[in-house]
Short mmCIF file of C-alpha atoms and ligand atoms in Angstrom, two decimals:
data_model
loop_
_atom_site.label_atom_id
_atom_site.label_comp_id
_atom_site.label_asym_id
_atom_site.label_seq_id
_atom_site.Cartn_x
_atom_site.Cartn_y
_atom_site.Cartn_z
CA MET A 1 -17.72 4.76 -6.95
CA PRO A 2 -16.17 1.32 -7.41
CA ILE A 3 -13.61 2.08 -4.68
CA TYR A 4 -13.71 3.94 -1.37
CA GLU A 5 -11.53 7.05 -1.51
CA PRO A 6 -12.45 10.13 0.55
CA GLY A 7 -13.32 13.11 -1.67
CA LEU A 8 -13.19 11.21 -4.98
CA LEU A 9 -16.95 11.11 -5.51
CA GLU A 10 -17.19 14.90 -5.05
CA VAL A 11 -14.45 15.52 -7.62
CA VAL A 12 -16.04 13.19 -10.16
CA LYS A 13 -19.49 14.72 -9.60
CA GLU A 14 -18.11 18.19 -10.14
CA CYS A 15 -16.15 17.41 -13.31
CA ARG A 16 -18.11 14.69 -15.06
CA GLY A 17 -19.63 15.96 -18.29
CA ARG A 18 -17.59 19.17 -18.03
CA ASN A 19 -14.00 18.12 -18.66
CA LEU A 20 -14.16 14.54 -17.44
CA PHE A 21 -15.76 11.89 -19.63
CA PHE A 22 -15.87 8.13 -19.31
CA SER A 23 -15.94 6.06 -22.46
CA THR A 24 -15.42 2.52 -23.68
CA ASP A 25 -14.92 3.60 -27.28
CA LEU A 26 -11.18 3.11 -27.19
CA ASP A 27 -10.39 3.69 -30.85
CA LYS A 28 -12.34 6.94 -31.11
CA GLU A 29 -10.75 8.31 -27.92
CA ILE A 30 -7.24 7.43 -29.11
CA GLU A 31 -7.85 9.07 -32.44
CA GLU A 32 -9.10 12.30 -30.86
CA ALA A 33 -6.53 12.59 -28.09
CA ASP A 34 -3.38 14.71 -28.16
CA ILE A 35 -2.01 13.21 -24.96
CA ILE A 36 -2.68 9.60 -23.90
CA PHE A 37 -1.90 8.34 -20.41
CA ILE A 38 -1.17 4.63 -20.07
CA SER A 39 -2.46 3.91 -16.57
CA VAL A 40 -2.76 0.15 -16.51
CA ASN A 41 -1.84 -2.48 -13.96
CA THR A 42 1.76 -3.73 -13.91
CA PRO A 43 1.51 -6.68 -11.51
CA THR A 44 4.44 -8.77 -10.33
CA LYS A 45 5.02 -11.66 -12.73
CA THR A 46 3.70 -14.95 -11.40
CA LYS A 47 5.33 -17.18 -14.01
CA GLY A 48 8.43 -17.35 -16.17
CA ILE A 49 11.63 -15.34 -16.00
CA GLY A 50 11.73 -13.10 -12.90
CA ALA A 51 8.52 -14.67 -11.49
CA GLY A 52 7.65 -13.27 -8.06
CA ARG A 53 9.79 -10.17 -8.57
CA ALA A 54 9.79 -8.62 -12.02
CA ALA A 55 6.87 -6.44 -13.06
CA ASN A 56 4.79 -7.66 -15.94
CA ILE A 57 4.54 -4.82 -18.46
CA LYS A 58 2.37 -6.79 -20.85
CA ASN A 59 -0.55 -4.38 -20.38
CA CYS A 60 1.63 -1.34 -21.21
CA GLU A 61 2.89 -3.05 -24.32
CA LEU A 62 -0.65 -3.91 -25.43
CA CYS A 63 -1.67 -0.27 -25.00
CA ALA A 64 1.29 0.90 -27.08
CA ARG A 65 0.45 -1.59 -29.82
CA HIS A 66 -3.17 -0.50 -29.86
CA ILE A 67 -2.29 3.19 -29.98
CA ALA A 68 0.13 2.50 -32.84
CA LYS A 69 -2.57 0.59 -34.70
CA VAL A 70 -5.39 3.11 -34.54
CA ALA A 71 -3.71 6.53 -34.26
CA THR A 72 -4.04 8.77 -37.30
CA SER A 73 -2.13 11.78 -35.96
CA SER A 74 0.87 12.63 -33.73
CA LYS A 75 0.46 11.79 -30.04
CA ILE A 76 2.21 12.26 -26.77
CA VAL A 77 2.07 8.94 -24.93
CA VAL A 78 2.54 9.21 -21.18
CA GLU A 79 3.61 6.31 -19.00
CA LYS A 80 1.59 6.73 -15.80
CA SER A 81 1.82 3.11 -14.64
CA THR A 82 4.74 2.21 -12.38
CA VAL A 83 7.20 0.42 -14.61
CA PRO A 84 10.75 -0.93 -14.53
CA VAL A 85 13.35 1.56 -15.68
CA ARG A 86 13.72 1.59 -19.50
CA THR A 87 10.14 0.49 -20.18
CA ALA A 88 9.69 3.72 -22.16
CA SER A 89 12.25 2.50 -24.66
CA ALA A 90 10.11 -0.59 -25.34
CA ILE A 91 7.00 1.56 -25.74
CA GLU A 92 8.92 3.95 -27.94
CA ARG A 93 10.19 1.17 -30.18
CA ILE A 94 6.72 -0.27 -30.64
CA LEU A 95 5.24 3.12 -31.44
CA LYS A 96 8.07 4.29 -33.68
CA SER A 97 8.23 1.10 -35.68
CA ASN A 98 4.57 1.69 -36.54
CA GLU A 99 4.83 5.39 -37.44
CA LYS A 100 2.85 6.33 -40.54
CA GLY A 101 3.95 9.87 -41.33
CA PHE A 102 3.27 11.33 -37.89
CA SER A 103 5.21 11.08 -34.66
CA PHE A 104 4.91 9.65 -31.16
CA GLU A 105 6.72 11.08 -28.15
CA VAL A 106 6.90 9.02 -24.96
CA LEU A 107 6.98 10.67 -21.54
CA SER A 108 7.21 9.21 -18.06
CA ASN A 109 4.97 10.82 -15.44
CA PRO A 110 4.84 8.58 -12.37
CA GLU A 111 2.02 8.91 -9.87
CA PHE A 112 2.94 9.59 -6.26
CA LEU A 113 -0.47 9.86 -4.62
CA ALA A 114 -1.24 7.61 -1.67
CA GLU A 115 -4.53 5.85 -1.03
CA GLY A 116 -6.81 7.47 1.51
CA THR A 117 -5.29 10.89 0.75
CA ALA A 118 -5.48 10.71 -3.05
CA ILE A 119 -7.48 13.90 -3.50
CA PRO A 120 -5.32 16.20 -1.32
CA ASP A 121 -2.25 14.58 -2.92
CA LEU A 122 -3.68 15.38 -6.36
CA MET A 123 -4.59 18.96 -5.47
CA LYS A 124 -1.35 19.74 -3.66
CA PRO A 125 1.34 17.33 -4.77
CA ASP A 126 4.83 17.61 -3.25
CA ARG A 127 6.06 17.48 -6.81
CA VAL A 128 5.07 16.40 -10.28
CA LEU A 129 7.71 14.49 -12.19
CA ILE A 130 7.91 14.44 -15.97
CA GLY A 131 10.64 12.57 -17.82
CA GLY A 132 11.26 12.82 -21.51
CA GLN A 133 13.92 12.37 -24.17
CA GLN A 134 16.41 15.22 -24.12
CA THR A 135 15.79 16.01 -27.80
CA PRO A 136 13.95 19.07 -29.16
CA GLU A 137 10.82 16.93 -29.75
CA GLY A 138 11.08 15.27 -26.35
CA LEU A 139 11.53 18.59 -24.57
CA ALA A 140 8.57 20.09 -26.42
CA ALA A 141 6.37 17.13 -25.43
CA ALA A 142 7.45 17.48 -21.79
CA GLU A 143 6.64 21.19 -21.91
CA ALA A 144 3.14 20.41 -23.25
CA LEU A 145 2.49 18.16 -20.24
CA VAL A 146 4.05 20.68 -17.83
CA SER A 147 1.55 23.26 -19.05
CA VAL A 148 -1.34 20.93 -18.18
CA TYR A 149 -0.18 20.52 -14.57
CA ALA A 150 0.74 24.21 -14.33
CA HIS A 151 -3.00 24.95 -14.17
CA TRP A 152 -2.90 24.03 -10.49
CA VAL A 153 0.68 23.10 -9.50
CA PRO A 154 3.34 25.82 -9.04
CA ARG A 155 5.94 25.55 -11.81
CA GLU A 156 8.84 25.12 -9.40
CA GLN A 157 7.22 21.92 -8.14
CA ILE A 158 7.06 20.42 -11.62
CA LEU A 159 10.35 18.63 -12.23
CA THR A 160 11.52 17.59 -15.64
CA THR A 161 14.19 14.92 -16.06
CA ASN A 162 15.35 12.40 -18.57
CA LEU A 163 13.08 9.40 -19.11
CA TRP A 164 15.10 6.91 -17.12
CA SER A 165 15.49 9.10 -14.05
CA SER A 166 11.76 9.64 -13.96
CA GLU A 167 10.94 5.94 -14.26
CA LEU A 168 13.48 4.98 -11.64
CA SER A 169 12.54 7.80 -9.22
CA LYS A 170 9.15 6.26 -8.66
CA LEU A 171 10.63 2.92 -7.58
CA VAL A 172 13.22 4.68 -5.45
CA ALA A 173 10.64 6.90 -3.70
CA ASN A 174 8.57 3.89 -2.70
CA ALA A 175 11.66 1.92 -1.68
CA PHE A 176 12.84 4.79 0.56
CA LEU A 177 9.42 5.15 2.18
CA ALA A 178 9.14 1.42 2.81
CA GLN A 179 12.69 1.38 4.11
CA ARG A 180 11.79 3.94 6.77
CA VAL A 181 8.87 1.79 7.91
CA SER A 182 11.07 -1.31 8.04
CA SER A 183 13.78 0.63 9.88
CA ILE A 184 11.43 1.79 12.62
CA ASN A 185 9.80 -1.64 12.77
CA SER A 186 13.19 -3.26 13.34
CA ILE A 187 13.69 -0.83 16.23
CA SER A 188 10.23 -1.69 17.60
CA ALA A 189 11.43 -5.26 18.17
CA LEU A 190 14.49 -3.98 19.99
CA CYS A 191 12.33 -1.68 22.11
CA GLU A 192 10.16 -4.58 23.27
CA ALA A 193 13.31 -6.43 24.31
CA THR A 194 14.94 -3.54 26.14
CA GLY A 195 12.20 -1.41 27.69
CA ALA A 196 12.72 1.53 25.32
CA ASP A 197 9.59 3.07 23.81
CA VAL A 198 9.42 3.22 20.01
CA SER A 199 7.15 6.30 19.95
CA GLU A 200 9.66 8.21 22.03
CA ILE A 201 12.41 7.09 19.69
CA SER A 202 10.44 8.07 16.56
CA ARG A 203 9.90 11.49 18.07
CA ALA A 204 13.48 11.98 19.17
CA VAL A 205 14.89 10.80 15.87
CA GLY A 206 12.30 12.52 13.65
CA MET A 207 12.93 15.93 15.22
CA ASP A 208 16.28 15.91 13.50
CA ASP A 209 15.48 17.90 10.38
CA ARG A 210 17.82 15.76 8.35
CA ILE A 211 15.74 12.69 9.19
CA GLY A 212 12.24 14.20 9.32
CA LYS A 213 9.12 13.12 11.18
CA ARG A 214 7.05 11.34 8.57
CA PHE A 215 6.92 7.62 7.88
CA LEU A 216 8.38 6.67 11.23
CA MET A 217 5.17 5.14 12.55
CA PRO A 218 5.79 1.57 13.67
CA SER A 219 3.16 -0.92 12.58
CA VAL A 220 2.32 -4.56 12.12
CA GLY A 221 4.00 -4.13 8.73
CA PHE A 222 3.48 -2.17 5.57
CA GLY A 223 1.02 -3.33 2.93
CA GLY A 224 -0.60 -1.95 -0.18
CA SER A 225 -0.24 -2.51 -3.84
CA CYS A 226 3.01 -0.56 -4.25
CA PHE A 227 5.73 -0.96 -1.65
CA GLN A 228 6.47 -4.66 -1.90
CA LYS A 229 5.87 -4.82 -5.63
CA ASP A 230 8.10 -1.85 -6.38
CA ILE A 231 10.93 -3.05 -4.14
CA LEU A 232 10.81 -6.50 -5.74
CA ASN A 233 10.96 -4.77 -9.07
CA LEU A 234 13.97 -2.73 -7.91
CA VAL A 235 15.66 -5.86 -6.58
CA TYR A 236 15.11 -7.59 -9.89
CA LEU A 237 16.54 -4.62 -11.78
CA CYS A 238 19.65 -4.61 -9.59
CA GLU A 239 20.11 -8.32 -10.24
CA THR A 240 19.59 -7.85 -13.95
CA TYR A 241 22.44 -5.33 -14.00
CA GLY A 242 24.68 -7.64 -11.94
CA LEU A 243 24.42 -5.55 -8.75
CA LYS A 244 24.04 -8.38 -6.26
CA GLU A 245 24.83 -6.32 -3.14
CA CYS A 246 22.33 -3.61 -4.10
CA ALA A 247 19.68 -6.28 -4.68
CA GLU A 248 20.37 -7.85 -1.29
CA TYR A 249 20.26 -4.46 0.43
CA TRP A 250 16.74 -3.67 -0.81
CA ASN A 251 15.52 -7.20 -0.35
CA HIS A 252 16.11 -6.80 3.37
CA VAL A 253 13.44 -4.11 3.55
CA ILE A 254 10.94 -6.81 2.58
CA ALA A 255 12.51 -9.43 4.81
CA MET A 256 12.12 -7.07 7.78
CA ASN A 257 8.48 -6.48 6.88
CA ASP A 258 7.85 -10.23 6.73
CA PHE A 259 9.55 -10.60 10.10
CA GLN A 260 7.35 -7.89 11.62
CA LYS A 261 4.12 -9.52 10.43
CA ARG A 262 5.24 -12.95 11.63
CA ARG A 263 6.43 -11.51 14.95
CA PHE A 264 2.98 -10.05 15.57
CA SER A 265 1.20 -13.38 15.02
CA GLU A 266 3.76 -15.18 17.20
CA LYS A 267 3.24 -12.64 19.96
CA VAL A 268 -0.52 -13.28 19.90
CA VAL A 269 -0.06 -17.02 20.19
CA SER A 270 2.71 -16.95 22.81
CA SER A 271 0.86 -14.42 25.01
CA MET A 272 -2.32 -16.46 24.93
CA PHE A 273 -0.69 -19.42 26.67
CA ASN A 274 0.85 -20.76 23.45
CA THR A 275 -2.44 -21.77 21.94
CA VAL A 276 -5.29 -20.08 20.14
CA THR A 277 -6.86 -23.32 18.94
CA GLY A 278 -10.64 -22.97 19.11
CA LYS A 279 -10.38 -19.46 20.60
CA LYS A 280 -12.27 -16.53 19.15
CA ILE A 281 -9.88 -13.82 18.01
CA THR A 282 -11.15 -10.50 16.68
CA LEU A 283 -9.31 -8.57 13.99
CA LEU A 284 -10.14 -4.87 14.08
CA GLY A 285 -9.27 -3.58 10.65
CA TYR A 286 -8.41 -5.48 7.53
CA ALA A 287 -7.52 -2.73 5.03
CA PHE A 288 -3.79 -2.07 4.56
CA LYS A 289 -4.27 1.43 6.02
CA LYS A 290 -7.15 3.62 7.15
CA ASP A 291 -9.52 5.42 4.78
CA THR A 292 -9.40 2.75 2.12
CA GLY A 293 -11.08 -0.59 1.48
CA ASP A 294 -7.99 -1.86 -0.31
CA VAL A 295 -6.64 -5.17 0.99
CA ARG A 296 -3.75 -5.78 -1.39
CA GLU A 297 -0.75 -7.08 0.59
CA THR A 298 -2.51 -6.01 3.79
CA PRO A 299 -0.63 -7.18 6.90
CA SER A 300 -3.99 -8.26 8.38
CA MET A 301 -4.14 -11.04 5.80
CA PHE A 302 -0.90 -12.57 7.05
CA VAL A 303 -2.08 -12.40 10.66
CA LEU A 304 -5.35 -14.04 9.59
CA ARG A 305 -3.44 -16.77 7.73
CA ASP A 306 -1.22 -17.48 10.74
CA LEU A 307 -4.16 -17.57 13.15
CA PHE A 308 -6.11 -19.80 10.79
CA ASN A 309 -3.15 -22.20 10.72
CA GLU A 310 -3.27 -22.15 14.54
CA GLN A 311 -6.96 -23.13 14.28
CA ALA A 312 -8.40 -19.99 15.84
CA ARG A 313 -11.94 -18.78 15.16
CA ILE A 314 -11.42 -15.43 13.49
CA HIS A 315 -13.93 -12.57 13.47
CA VAL A 316 -13.05 -9.61 11.27
CA TYR A 317 -14.47 -6.11 11.48
CA ASP A 318 -13.48 -3.43 8.96
CA PRO A 319 -15.70 -0.48 8.02
CA GLN A 320 -14.81 -0.66 4.31
CA VAL A 321 -13.48 -4.08 3.34
CA LYS A 322 -15.70 -6.44 1.38
CA ARG A 323 -15.63 -10.14 2.21
CA GLU A 324 -15.16 -11.10 -1.44
CA ASP A 325 -12.10 -8.83 -1.71
CA MET A 326 -10.66 -10.46 1.38
CA TRP A 327 -11.07 -13.88 -0.19
CA SER A 328 -9.64 -12.98 -3.57
CA GLU A 329 -6.52 -11.37 -2.09
CA LEU A 330 -6.04 -14.28 0.31
CA ALA A 331 -6.16 -16.69 -2.63
CA TYR A 332 -3.96 -14.53 -4.87
CA THR A 333 -1.23 -13.74 -2.35
CA CYS A 334 -1.33 -16.56 0.20
CA GLY A 335 -2.67 -19.32 -2.03
CA LEU A 336 -5.53 -19.86 0.42
CA ASP A 337 -8.70 -20.38 -1.58
CA HIS A 338 -11.78 -20.33 0.64
CA THR A 339 -13.67 -22.62 -1.72
CA SER A 340 -11.02 -25.34 -1.57
CA THR A 341 -9.20 -24.86 1.75
CA PRO A 342 -10.93 -27.09 4.29
CA GLY A 343 -12.38 -25.13 7.21
CA LEU A 344 -11.37 -21.65 5.98
CA GLU A 345 -14.84 -20.36 5.10
CA ALA A 346 -16.21 -21.48 8.46
CA ALA A 347 -13.24 -20.22 10.49
CA VAL A 348 -13.52 -16.61 9.30
CA VAL A 349 -16.58 -14.55 10.16
CA THR A 350 -16.88 -10.99 8.82
CA GLU A 351 -18.89 -8.71 11.08
CA THR A 352 -20.65 -5.42 10.48
CA ASP A 353 -21.05 -4.62 14.18
CA VAL A 354 -17.77 -4.04 15.96
CA TYR A 355 -19.18 -4.88 19.41
CA LYS A 356 -20.59 -8.16 18.14
CA ALA A 357 -17.21 -8.92 16.58
CA CYS A 358 -15.63 -8.60 20.04
CA GLU A 359 -18.32 -10.43 22.03
CA GLY A 360 -16.99 -13.58 23.64
CA SER A 361 -13.59 -12.97 22.09
CA HIS A 362 -10.36 -14.02 23.83
CA GLY A 363 -8.21 -11.44 22.11
CA ILE A 364 -8.48 -8.36 19.91
CA CYS A 365 -5.87 -7.47 17.31
CA ILE A 366 -5.90 -3.86 16.13
CA LEU A 367 -4.50 -4.06 12.62
CA THR A 368 -5.69 -0.92 10.79
CA GLU A 369 -5.55 2.56 12.28
CA TRP A 370 -9.21 3.47 11.63
CA ASP A 371 -10.10 6.54 13.73
CA GLU A 372 -13.29 4.90 15.01
CA PHE A 373 -11.24 2.31 16.94
CA LYS A 374 -9.88 5.09 19.17
CA THR A 375 -13.26 5.93 20.60
CA LEU A 376 -14.91 2.53 21.04
CA ASP A 377 -16.51 1.73 24.39
CA TYR A 378 -13.72 -0.53 25.60
CA GLN A 379 -15.39 -1.10 28.97
CA LYS A 380 -18.40 -2.56 27.15
CA ILE A 381 -16.09 -4.64 24.98
CA TYR A 382 -14.14 -5.90 28.00
CA ASP A 383 -17.33 -6.88 29.83
CA SER A 384 -18.42 -8.99 26.86
CA MET A 385 -15.11 -10.81 26.36
CA SER A 386 -13.64 -14.05 27.73
CA LYS A 387 -11.12 -13.40 30.50
CA PRO A 388 -8.25 -12.79 30.61
CA ALA A 389 -9.04 -10.37 27.78
CA PHE A 390 -6.13 -9.54 25.50
CA VAL A 391 -5.53 -6.57 23.21
CA PHE A 392 -2.69 -6.61 20.67
CA ASP A 393 -2.25 -3.15 19.24
CA GLY A 394 -0.42 -3.34 15.91
CA ARG A 395 -0.92 0.37 15.20
CA LEU A 396 -0.18 2.10 18.52
CA LEU A 397 -3.69 3.42 18.29
CA VAL A 398 -5.54 3.13 21.59
CA ASP A 399 -4.98 4.48 25.10
CA HIS A 400 -3.05 1.59 26.62
CA LYS A 401 -3.05 2.89 30.18
CA GLU A 402 -6.82 3.29 30.06
CA LEU A 403 -7.27 -0.22 28.66
CA ARG A 404 -5.05 -1.72 31.36
CA LYS A 405 -7.09 0.11 33.97
CA ILE A 406 -10.23 -1.55 32.60
CA GLY A 407 -8.54 -4.93 33.01
CA PHE A 408 -7.20 -5.81 29.57
CA GLU A 409 -3.81 -7.42 29.12
CA VAL A 410 -2.35 -5.12 26.47
CA HIS A 411 0.55 -5.79 24.11
CA VAL A 412 1.71 -3.00 21.85
CA ILE A 413 4.25 -3.03 19.05
CA GLY A 414 7.46 -1.36 20.21
CA LYS A 415 6.19 -0.50 23.69
CA PRO A 416 7.64 -1.90 26.87
CA ASP A 417 5.47 -4.38 28.72
CA PRO A 418 4.89 -2.92 32.22
CA ASN A 419 4.84 -6.47 33.65
CA LYS A 420 8.37 -6.98 32.37
CA PHE A 421 10.02 -3.61 32.97
CA SER A 422 9.56 -1.31 35.94
CA GLY A 423 9.51 2.48 35.59
CA VAL A 424 8.26 2.50 32.01
C1 LIG B 1 2.46 4.55 -1.43
C2 LIG B 1 3.26 5.85 -1.56
O1 LIG B 1 3.18 6.60 -0.33
C3 LIG B 1 2.74 6.69 -2.72
O2 LIG B 1 3.54 7.84 -2.92
C4 LIG B 1 2.74 5.84 -3.99
O3 LIG B 1 2.20 6.57 -5.08
C5 LIG B 1 1.97 4.56 -3.78
O4 LIG B 1 2.48 3.85 -2.65
P1 LIG B 1 0.11 3.87 -0.39
O5 LIG B 1 0.57 2.47 -0.59
O6 LIG B 1 -1.26 4.24 -0.86
O7 LIG B 1 1.13 4.89 -1.09
O8 LIG B 1 0.14 4.19 1.19
P2 LIG B 1 1.24 4.70 2.23
O9 LIG B 1 0.64 5.80 3.00
O10 LIG B 1 2.54 4.97 1.61
O11 LIG B 1 1.38 3.45 3.23
C6 LIG B 1 1.90 2.20 2.82
C7 LIG B 1 1.94 1.24 3.98
O12 LIG B 1 2.93 1.64 4.94
C8 LIG B 1 0.62 1.14 4.75
O13 LIG B 1 0.39 -0.21 5.09
C9 LIG B 1 0.88 1.97 5.99
O14 LIG B 1 0.09 1.58 7.08
C10 LIG B 1 2.35 1.69 6.23
N1 LIG B 1 3.03 2.75 7.01
C11 LIG B 1 3.14 4.00 6.50
C12 LIG B 1 3.54 2.45 8.24
O15 LIG B 1 3.45 1.31 8.72
N2 LIG B 1 4.19 3.43 8.94
C13 LIG B 1 4.34 4.70 8.47
O16 LIG B 1 4.93 5.54 9.16
C14 LIG B 1 3.78 5.00 7.20
#
């Protein structure tokens, strides 16, 4: 598989050649299909109007134009890509202005699966959302798609709405999820200042049914290809419709995330006697979450950038991330090109052996919650490190008491520092 996703290979192996086929013969496939899903990238615009915030729907438009050009019969065209609200009307206009005696119906069917759990999310989704025009043709098209999902999803979990609600729901779902992470992360900073414990707060707050337990895990910041992009898109939409206060409100979710990532790097530097220049620092985990090799918007990248600017020697261990992916994302998002940034290539070493990555290190930063980091031989790691040996846990992952017993100086997001507060 071109990507690491638990369970995906098994599904493809089982279905390929049966009811799953891969093809590059675009025109033939369009001609034969009854339902076509547009599942292309909609990256944040890098240039022009709305640069840095608006989503570029160029790829969706190109798909619509191509479908319109080659189709010889009626089609249902499904927007699967995450798009700004009202994109369907653009697709619809392109398709309808090219109709040649048959019809096109556009549906919105946003994807809610998360990386690392894509297969269970596919098999047992919380809900499937299908938006369509509230016309007899639109309703019939929506029903056709409902009947596809109904093969494995209970009908009551398949929601049908109008097109615009469906498009907007996807952005709102991601914004709400990210908002919860930013909310708990803002509290993590307050916990460190007051001696409260963020895990205890998450638990106490999450046990209120109205709030719920999930997505209250503090971290070094959220990453991934969706949260930031979708919120920026939402912010841009609010601005477009003159809703300045709404735009500002959602923008703060991102500002808090940036603060959390920066705060982590600053904590590393300030704890290590205000300098990491020339020191070996180990990053455990580079993916934006466990069980994926995806590094888009990963918080680890921002920590790496900050430590590089502080002239540290950085050793990275991640069980799934490829060095070339690390470089391309660093260049794309941080503008740090390893081929042209003096010293970058030499300053960053990627390791395949976690113990080697930690050997001689002054400090370890735990940045992705990979399960294997919970059971490492920390005594062995401690013995091989420069002293004092620091651990900065950005994922509340390891047994901090145990690590302190070994001799580490441990700093954890949202947890009181026992040297600063008594009775914690
Ligand atoms: C997200 C949405 O969950 C999914 O529905 C949508 O289809 C795509 O975007 P994904 O980005 O794959 O999925 O991962 P998710 O599990 O949502 O995590 C996003 C980021 O938030 C990760 O960096 C994760 O570590 C972080 N996170 C999540 C926290 O820091 N704390 C939490 O409690 C939950």
